[in-house]
Coordinates of C-alpha atoms in Angstrom, one line a residue:
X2 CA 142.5 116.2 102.0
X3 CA 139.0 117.4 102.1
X4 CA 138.1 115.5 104.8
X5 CA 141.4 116.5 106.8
X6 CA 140.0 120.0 106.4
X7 CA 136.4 119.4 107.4
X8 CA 137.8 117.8 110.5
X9 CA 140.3 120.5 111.3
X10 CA 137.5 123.0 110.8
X11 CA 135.1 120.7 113.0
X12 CA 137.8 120.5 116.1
X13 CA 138.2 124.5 115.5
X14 CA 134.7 124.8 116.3
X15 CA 134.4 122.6 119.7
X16 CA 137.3 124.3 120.7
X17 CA 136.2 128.0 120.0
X18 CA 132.9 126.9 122.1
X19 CA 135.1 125.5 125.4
X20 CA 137.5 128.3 125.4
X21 CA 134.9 130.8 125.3
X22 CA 133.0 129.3 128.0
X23 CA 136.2 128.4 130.2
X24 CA 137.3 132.5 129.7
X25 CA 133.8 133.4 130.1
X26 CA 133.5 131.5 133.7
X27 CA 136.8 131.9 135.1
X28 CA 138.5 135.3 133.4
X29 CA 137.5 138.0 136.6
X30 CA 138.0 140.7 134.2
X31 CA 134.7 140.3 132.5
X32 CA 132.2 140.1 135.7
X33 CA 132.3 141.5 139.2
X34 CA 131.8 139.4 142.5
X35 CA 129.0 141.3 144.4
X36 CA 129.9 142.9 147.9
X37 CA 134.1 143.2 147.5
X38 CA 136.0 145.7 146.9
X39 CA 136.3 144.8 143.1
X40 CA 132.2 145.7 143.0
X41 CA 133.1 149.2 144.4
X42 CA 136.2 149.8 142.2
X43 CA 133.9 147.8 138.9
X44 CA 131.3 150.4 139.7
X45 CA 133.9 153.6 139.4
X46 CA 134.9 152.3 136.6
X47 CA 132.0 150.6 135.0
X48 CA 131.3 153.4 131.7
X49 CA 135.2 152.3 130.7
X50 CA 134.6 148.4 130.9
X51 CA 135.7 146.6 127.8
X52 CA 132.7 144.7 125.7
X53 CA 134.0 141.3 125.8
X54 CA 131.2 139.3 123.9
X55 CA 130.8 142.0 121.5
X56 CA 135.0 141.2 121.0
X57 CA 134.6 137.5 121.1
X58 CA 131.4 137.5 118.3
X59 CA 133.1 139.7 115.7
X60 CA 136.4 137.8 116.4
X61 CA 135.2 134.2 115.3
X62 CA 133.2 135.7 112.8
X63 CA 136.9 136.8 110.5
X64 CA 138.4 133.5 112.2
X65 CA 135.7 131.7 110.7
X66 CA 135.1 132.8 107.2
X67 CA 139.4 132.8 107.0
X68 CA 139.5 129.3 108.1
X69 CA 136.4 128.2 105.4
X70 CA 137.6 130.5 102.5
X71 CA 141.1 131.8 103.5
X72 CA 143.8 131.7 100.6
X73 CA 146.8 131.4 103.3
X74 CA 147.3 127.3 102.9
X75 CA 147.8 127.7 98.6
X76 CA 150.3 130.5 99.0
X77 CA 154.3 129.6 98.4
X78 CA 156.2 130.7 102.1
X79 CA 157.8 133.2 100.0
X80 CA 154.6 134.7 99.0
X81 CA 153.4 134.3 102.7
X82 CA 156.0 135.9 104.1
X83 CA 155.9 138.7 101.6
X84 CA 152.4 139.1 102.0
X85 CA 152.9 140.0 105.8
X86 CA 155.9 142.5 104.9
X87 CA 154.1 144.4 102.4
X88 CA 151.2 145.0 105.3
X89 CA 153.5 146.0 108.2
X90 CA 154.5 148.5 105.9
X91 CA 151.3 149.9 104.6
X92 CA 150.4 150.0 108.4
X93 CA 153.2 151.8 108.8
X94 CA 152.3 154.3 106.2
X95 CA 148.6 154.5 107.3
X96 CA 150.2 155.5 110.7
X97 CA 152.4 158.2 110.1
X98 CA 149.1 159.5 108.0
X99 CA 147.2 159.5 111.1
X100 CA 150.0 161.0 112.3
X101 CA 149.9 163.9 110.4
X102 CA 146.7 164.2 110.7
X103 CA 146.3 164.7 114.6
X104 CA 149.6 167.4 114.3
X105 CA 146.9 169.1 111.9
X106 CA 144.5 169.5 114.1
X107 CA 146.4 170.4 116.8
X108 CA 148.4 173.5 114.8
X109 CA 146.5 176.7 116.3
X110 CA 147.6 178.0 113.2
X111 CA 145.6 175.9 110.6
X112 CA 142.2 177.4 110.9
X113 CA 140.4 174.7 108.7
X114 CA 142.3 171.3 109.8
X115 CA 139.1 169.3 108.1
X116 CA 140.1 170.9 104.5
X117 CA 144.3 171.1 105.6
X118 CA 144.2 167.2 106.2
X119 CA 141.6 166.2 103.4
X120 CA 144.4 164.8 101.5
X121 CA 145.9 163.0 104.2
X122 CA 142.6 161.5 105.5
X123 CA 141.6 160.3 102.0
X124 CA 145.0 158.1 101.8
X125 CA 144.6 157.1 105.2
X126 CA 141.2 155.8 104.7
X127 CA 142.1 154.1 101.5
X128 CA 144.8 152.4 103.5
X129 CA 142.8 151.2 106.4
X130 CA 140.0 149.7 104.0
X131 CA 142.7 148.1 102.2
X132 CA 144.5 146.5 105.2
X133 CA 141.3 145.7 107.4
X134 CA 140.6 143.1 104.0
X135 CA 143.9 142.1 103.8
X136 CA 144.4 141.7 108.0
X137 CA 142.6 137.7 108.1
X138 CA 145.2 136.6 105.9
X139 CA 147.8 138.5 107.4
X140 CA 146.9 136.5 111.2
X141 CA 146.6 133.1 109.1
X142 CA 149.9 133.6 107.5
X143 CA 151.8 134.2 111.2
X144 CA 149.9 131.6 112.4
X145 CA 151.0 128.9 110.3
X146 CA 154.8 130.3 110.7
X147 CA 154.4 130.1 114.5
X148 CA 152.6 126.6 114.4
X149 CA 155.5 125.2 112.5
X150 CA 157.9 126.1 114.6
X151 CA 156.1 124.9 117.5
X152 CA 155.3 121.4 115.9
X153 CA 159.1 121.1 115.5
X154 CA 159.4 121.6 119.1
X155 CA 157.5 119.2 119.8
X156 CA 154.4 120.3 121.2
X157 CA 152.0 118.5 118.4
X158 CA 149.8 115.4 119.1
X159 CA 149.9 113.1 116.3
X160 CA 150.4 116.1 114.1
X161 CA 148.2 118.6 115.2
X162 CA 148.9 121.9 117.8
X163 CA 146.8 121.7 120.4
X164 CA 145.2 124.3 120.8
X165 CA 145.3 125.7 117.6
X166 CA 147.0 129.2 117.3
X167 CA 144.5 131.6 117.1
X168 CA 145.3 135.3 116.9
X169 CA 143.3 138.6 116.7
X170 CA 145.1 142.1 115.7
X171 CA 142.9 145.0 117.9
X172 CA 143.4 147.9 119.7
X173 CA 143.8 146.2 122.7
X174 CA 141.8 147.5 126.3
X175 CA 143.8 148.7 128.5
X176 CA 144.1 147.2 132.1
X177 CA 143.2 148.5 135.7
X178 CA 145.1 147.6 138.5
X179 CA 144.7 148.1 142.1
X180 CA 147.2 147.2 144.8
X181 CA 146.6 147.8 148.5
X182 CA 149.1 150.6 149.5
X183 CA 150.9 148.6 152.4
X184 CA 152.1 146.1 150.2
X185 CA 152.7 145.0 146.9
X186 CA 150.0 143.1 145.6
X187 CA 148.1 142.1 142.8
X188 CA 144.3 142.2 144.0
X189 CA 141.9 143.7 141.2
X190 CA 142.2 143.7 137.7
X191 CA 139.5 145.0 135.3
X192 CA 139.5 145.7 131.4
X193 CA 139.1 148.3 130.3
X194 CA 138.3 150.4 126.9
X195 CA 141.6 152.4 125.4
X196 CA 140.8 156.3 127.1
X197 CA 143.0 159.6 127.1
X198 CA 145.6 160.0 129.5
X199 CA 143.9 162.9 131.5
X200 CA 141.0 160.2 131.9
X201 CA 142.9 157.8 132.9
X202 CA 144.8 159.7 135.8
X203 CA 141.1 161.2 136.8
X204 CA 140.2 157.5 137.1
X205 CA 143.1 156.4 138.9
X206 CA 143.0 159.8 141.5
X207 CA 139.4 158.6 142.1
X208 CA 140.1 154.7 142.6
X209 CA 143.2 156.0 145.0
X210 CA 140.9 158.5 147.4
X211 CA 137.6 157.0 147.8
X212 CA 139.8 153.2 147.8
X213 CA 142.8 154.1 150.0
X214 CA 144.4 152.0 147.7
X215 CA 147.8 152.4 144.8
X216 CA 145.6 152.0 140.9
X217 CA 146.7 151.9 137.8
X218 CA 145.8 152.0 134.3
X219 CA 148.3 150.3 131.8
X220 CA 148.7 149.2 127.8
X221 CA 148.5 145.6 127.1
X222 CA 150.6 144.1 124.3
X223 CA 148.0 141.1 124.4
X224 CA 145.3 139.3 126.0
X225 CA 144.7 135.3 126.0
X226 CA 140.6 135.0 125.0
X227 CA 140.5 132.8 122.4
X228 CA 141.4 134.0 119.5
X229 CA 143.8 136.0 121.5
X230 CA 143.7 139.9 121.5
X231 CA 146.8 141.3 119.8
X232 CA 148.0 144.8 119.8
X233 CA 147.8 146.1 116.0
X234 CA 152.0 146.2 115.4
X235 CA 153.7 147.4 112.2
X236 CA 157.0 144.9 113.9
X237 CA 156.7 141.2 112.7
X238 CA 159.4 140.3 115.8
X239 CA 156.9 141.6 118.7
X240 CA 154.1 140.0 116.5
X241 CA 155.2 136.5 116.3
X242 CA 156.8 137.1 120.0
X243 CA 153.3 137.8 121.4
X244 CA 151.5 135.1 118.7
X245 CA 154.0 132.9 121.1
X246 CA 153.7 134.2 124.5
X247 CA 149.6 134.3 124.4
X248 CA 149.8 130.4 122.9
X249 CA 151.1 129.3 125.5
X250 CA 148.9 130.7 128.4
X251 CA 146.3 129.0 125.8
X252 CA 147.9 125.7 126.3
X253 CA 148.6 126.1 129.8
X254 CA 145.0 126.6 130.6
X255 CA 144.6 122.9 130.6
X256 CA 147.5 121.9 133.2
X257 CA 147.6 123.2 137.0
X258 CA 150.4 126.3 136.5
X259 CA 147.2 127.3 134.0
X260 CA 144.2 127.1 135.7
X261 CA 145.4 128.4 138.9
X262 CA 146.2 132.1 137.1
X263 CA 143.3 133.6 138.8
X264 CA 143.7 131.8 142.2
X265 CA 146.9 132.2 143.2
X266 CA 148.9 135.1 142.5
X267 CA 152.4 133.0 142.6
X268 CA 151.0 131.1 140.0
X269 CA 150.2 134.1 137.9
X270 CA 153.9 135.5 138.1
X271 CA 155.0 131.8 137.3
X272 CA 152.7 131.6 134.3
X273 CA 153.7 135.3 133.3
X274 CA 157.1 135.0 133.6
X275 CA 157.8 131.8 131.6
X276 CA 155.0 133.1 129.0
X277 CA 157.8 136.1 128.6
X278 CA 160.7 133.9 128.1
X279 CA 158.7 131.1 125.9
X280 CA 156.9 133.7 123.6
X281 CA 161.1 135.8 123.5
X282 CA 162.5 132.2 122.2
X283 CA 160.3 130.9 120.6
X284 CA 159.4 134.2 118.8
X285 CA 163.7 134.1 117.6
X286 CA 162.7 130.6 115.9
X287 CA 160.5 132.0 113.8
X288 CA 162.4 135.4 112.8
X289 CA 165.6 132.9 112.3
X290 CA 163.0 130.2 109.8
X291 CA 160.8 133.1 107.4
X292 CA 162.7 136.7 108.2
X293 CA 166.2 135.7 108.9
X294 CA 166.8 139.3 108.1
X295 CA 164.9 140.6 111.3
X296 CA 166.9 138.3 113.5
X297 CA 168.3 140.9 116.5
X298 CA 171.7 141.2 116.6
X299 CA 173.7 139.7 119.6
X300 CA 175.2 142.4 121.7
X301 CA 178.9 142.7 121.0
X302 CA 181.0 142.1 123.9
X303 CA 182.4 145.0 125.9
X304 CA 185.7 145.2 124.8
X305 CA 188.7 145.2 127.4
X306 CA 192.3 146.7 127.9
X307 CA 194.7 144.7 126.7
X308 CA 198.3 145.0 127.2
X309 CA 199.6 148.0 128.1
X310 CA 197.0 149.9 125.8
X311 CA 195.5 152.8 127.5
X312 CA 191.7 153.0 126.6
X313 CA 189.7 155.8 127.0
X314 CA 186.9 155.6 130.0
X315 CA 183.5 155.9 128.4
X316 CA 180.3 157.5 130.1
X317 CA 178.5 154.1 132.7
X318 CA 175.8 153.6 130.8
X319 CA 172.4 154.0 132.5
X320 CA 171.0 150.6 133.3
X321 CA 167.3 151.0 133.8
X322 CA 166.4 146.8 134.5
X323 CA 169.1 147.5 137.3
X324 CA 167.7 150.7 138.8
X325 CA 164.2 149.0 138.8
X326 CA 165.3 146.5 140.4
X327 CA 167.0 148.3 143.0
X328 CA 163.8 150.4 143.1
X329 CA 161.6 147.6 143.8
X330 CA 163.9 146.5 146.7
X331 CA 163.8 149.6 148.4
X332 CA 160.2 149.8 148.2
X333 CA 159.7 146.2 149.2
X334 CA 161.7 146.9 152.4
X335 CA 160.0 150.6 153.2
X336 CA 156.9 148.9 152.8
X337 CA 157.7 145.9 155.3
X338 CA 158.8 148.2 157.7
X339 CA 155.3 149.7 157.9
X340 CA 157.1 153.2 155.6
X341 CA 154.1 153.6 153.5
X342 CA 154.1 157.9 153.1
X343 CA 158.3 157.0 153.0
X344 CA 158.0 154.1 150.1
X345 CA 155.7 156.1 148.3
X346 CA 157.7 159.7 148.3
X347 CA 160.8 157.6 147.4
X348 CA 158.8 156.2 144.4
X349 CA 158.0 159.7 142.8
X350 CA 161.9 160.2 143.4
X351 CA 162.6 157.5 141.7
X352 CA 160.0 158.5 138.4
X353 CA 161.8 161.5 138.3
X354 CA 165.1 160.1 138.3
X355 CA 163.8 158.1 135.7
X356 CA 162.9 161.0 133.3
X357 CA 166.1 162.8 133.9
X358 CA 167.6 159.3 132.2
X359 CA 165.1 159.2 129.4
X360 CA 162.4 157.0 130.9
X361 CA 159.6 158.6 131.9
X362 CA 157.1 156.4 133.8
X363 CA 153.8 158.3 134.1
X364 CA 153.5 156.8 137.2
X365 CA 155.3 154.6 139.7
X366 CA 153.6 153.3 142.2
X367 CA 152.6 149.7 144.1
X368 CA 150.1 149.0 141.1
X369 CA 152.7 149.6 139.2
X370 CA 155.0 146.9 140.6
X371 CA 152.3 144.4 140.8
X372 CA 151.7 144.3 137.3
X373 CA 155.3 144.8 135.8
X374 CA 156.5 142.4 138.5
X375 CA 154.6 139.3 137.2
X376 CA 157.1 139.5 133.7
X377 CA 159.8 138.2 135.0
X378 CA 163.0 137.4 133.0
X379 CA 166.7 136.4 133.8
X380 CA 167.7 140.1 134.7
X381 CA 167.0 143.0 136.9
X382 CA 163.8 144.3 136.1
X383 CA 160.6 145.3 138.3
X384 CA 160.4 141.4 140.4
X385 CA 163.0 143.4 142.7
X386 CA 164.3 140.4 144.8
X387 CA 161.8 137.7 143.7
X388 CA 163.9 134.7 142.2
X389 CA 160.8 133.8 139.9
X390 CA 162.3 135.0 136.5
X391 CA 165.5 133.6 137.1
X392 CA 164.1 130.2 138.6
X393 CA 162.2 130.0 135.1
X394 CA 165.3 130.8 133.1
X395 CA 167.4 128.3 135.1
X396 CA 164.9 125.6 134.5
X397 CA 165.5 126.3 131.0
X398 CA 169.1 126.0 130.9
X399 CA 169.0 122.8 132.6
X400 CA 166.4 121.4 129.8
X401 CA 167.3 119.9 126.3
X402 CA 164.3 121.2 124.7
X403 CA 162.0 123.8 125.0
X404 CA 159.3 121.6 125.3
X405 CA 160.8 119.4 128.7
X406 CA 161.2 122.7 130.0
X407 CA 157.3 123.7 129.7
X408 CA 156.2 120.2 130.7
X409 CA 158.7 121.0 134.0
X410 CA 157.0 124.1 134.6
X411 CA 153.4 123.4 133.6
X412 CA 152.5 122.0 136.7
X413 CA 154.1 124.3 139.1
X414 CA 152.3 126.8 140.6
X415 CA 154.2 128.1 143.5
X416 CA 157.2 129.8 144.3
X417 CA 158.8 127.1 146.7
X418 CA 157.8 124.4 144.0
X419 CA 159.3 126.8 141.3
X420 CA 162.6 126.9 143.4
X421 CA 163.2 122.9 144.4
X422 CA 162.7 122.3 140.4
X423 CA 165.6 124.8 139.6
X424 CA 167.9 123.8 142.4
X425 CA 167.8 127.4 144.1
X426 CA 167.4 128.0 147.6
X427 CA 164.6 130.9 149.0
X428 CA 165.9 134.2 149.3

């Protein structure tokens, strides 16, 4: 048994040192080409630019000491699986403390918020130490869930996932995009370090004038370094969702649809899109095997007349994957049609429209379609009219497993490729 470990361990190690190298070289993110137009936009934005390295060092230092003195392998799965309820919940509760604490200071009538929140802040703090201790175990613990599941799927060699799964909970950078303003397109893409909205929109007003190009700055739920970036969550179903999704663009990174992210944006979408639907399936498996109780519930069917019944009409309900989509169309064909001014005043139409429906989209814009458009599922959504999502899903439904259906898709990498595999003809 000891020696299994020290191997384990060992292979841990070599594999820490070629991810980090392989994410170091190829990942764009973390250094600028000289004498492009990422250079000028790197250099606007180069005071925000997340520390990578600094990320990566303190990241294998807790993956490190967990996997040499970590507790997770001796616990019982119900002890496990308590463990990580009893943290969501006490992230929860340090939360809605920090909560209260920014309401606090933002009351024009509390004219001492440091002594009106002492209280609050001294819980809060308590909490945070508490949880940043208990946060190593918390990763092993989902790890372990989302490696069994996987090994029953079949994607172990002789017993053992490669790569491991490796998972980091962080406040996660946020991400710059830039696409050019006559089309849609997915051309820069920089890190960068979490900022206030009115910094953000300075940045982006900045990037748009001196650039002539559509920029924007979004969240990220996760980001595949090794260990892979995880958004701190208090919801176990986006955690082992995203523990799946950012697995998989780990293992992909040795097969063609993998190391082709950077160089061909097709690719990208592919890899994105089937990451999506992997990390949503595979993500159920482990809510239905160690928090059965957290399994969604399937949407009942709409119900139908029947008879001679008369049933009350009820409101249409507002279908926002639909109206993206349609969005994204229009937009697609303003743009082709040389429209630009057109597509983009029929965009802000369209945020508004949004809002007045409960979605409100700080901005909407070509950047905004060339991010959202590589996460592709079966439905409408922000793809508009490309078949990629539901190429990937049909490839799916035609597999027995969920691991034919990744060895059918790992070494695809373009759209025509994507659509002979799933029987579908170009749009």
């Amino acid at each position: 048994m000891r020696r299994r470990q020290i191997l384990k361990w060992a292979f841990r190690a070599v594999f820490w040192a070629v991810m980090i190298a392989f994410i170091l070289t190829f990942v764009r993110d973390s250094t600028l080409p000289l004498g492009d137009q990422w250079t000028a936009i790197g250099v606007m934005a180069r005071d925000e630019q997340f520390d990578y390295i600094g990320w990566e060092v303190n990241a294998l230092a807790v993956k490190l000491s967990e996997t040499v003195a970590g507790v997770a392998p001796y616990l019982t799965e119900s002890a496990q699986t308590d463990a990580v309820r009893a943290y969501m919940a006490d992230l929860a509760a340090a939360q809605r403390l920090e909560r209260e604490v920014s309401a606090i200071y933002a009351d024009p009538n509390v004219t001492d918020p440091e002594t009106a929140s002492a209280d609050q802040r001294t819980r809060r703090d308590a909490l945070r130490a508490d949880l940043a201790r208990r946060q190593a175990l918390v990763e092993a613990i989902l790890e372990r869930q989302v490696t069994t599941v996987l090994r029953e799927l079949g994607f172990a060699v002789a017993g053992v996932l490669l790569p491991p799964v490796s998972m980091h909970f962080t406040a996660v950078p946020n991400l710059l995009i830039v696409s050019p303003r006559d089309q849609i397109r997915f051309d820069v893409s920089i890190n960068l370090d979490p900022m206030p909205v009115d910094a953000m929109a300075a940045l982006e007003e900045r990037i748009d004038t001196e650039q002539d190009v559509s920029a924007l700055i979004v969240p990220l739920g996760g980001i595949a370094l090794y260990p892979a970036m995880i958004l701190e969550t208090t919801s176990i179903e986006f955690a082992v969702e995203t523990f799946a999704h950012e697995w998989l663009h780990h293992y992909l990174f040795a097969f063609p649809l993998g190391y082709n992210y950077d160089f061909a944006g097709e690719a990208r979408i592919i890899n994105e899109s089937t990451a999506q639907q992997f990390g949503e399936e595979v993500g159920r498996l482990v809510l239905e095997r160690y928090y059965p109780d957290l399994v969604p519930e399937p949407h009942p069917p709409t119900p139908s007349p029947s008879g001679e019944e008369e049933q009350e009409e009820s409101a249409p309900v507002f279908d926002f994957g639909a109206e993206l989509n349609e969005t994204r169309i229009t937009v697609d064909q303003l743009l082709a049609d040389g429209e630009v001014d057109e597509a983009e005043t029929y965009m802000e139409e369209r945020r508004r429209f949004f809002a007045d429906n409960g979605y409100h989209l700080r901005k909407l814009n070509q950047a905004f379609f060339a991010f959202y458009g590589g996460y592709q599922t079966a439905s409408a959504g922000a793809g508009g009219g490309d078949p990629i999502g539901a190429a990937v899903a049909a490839i799916r439904r035609d597999s027995a497993t969920i691991h034919e259906w990744i060895i059918t898709l790992r070494g695809i990498t373009t759209r025509d490729e994507l659509l002979r595999a799933a029987g579908m003809s170009p749009p």
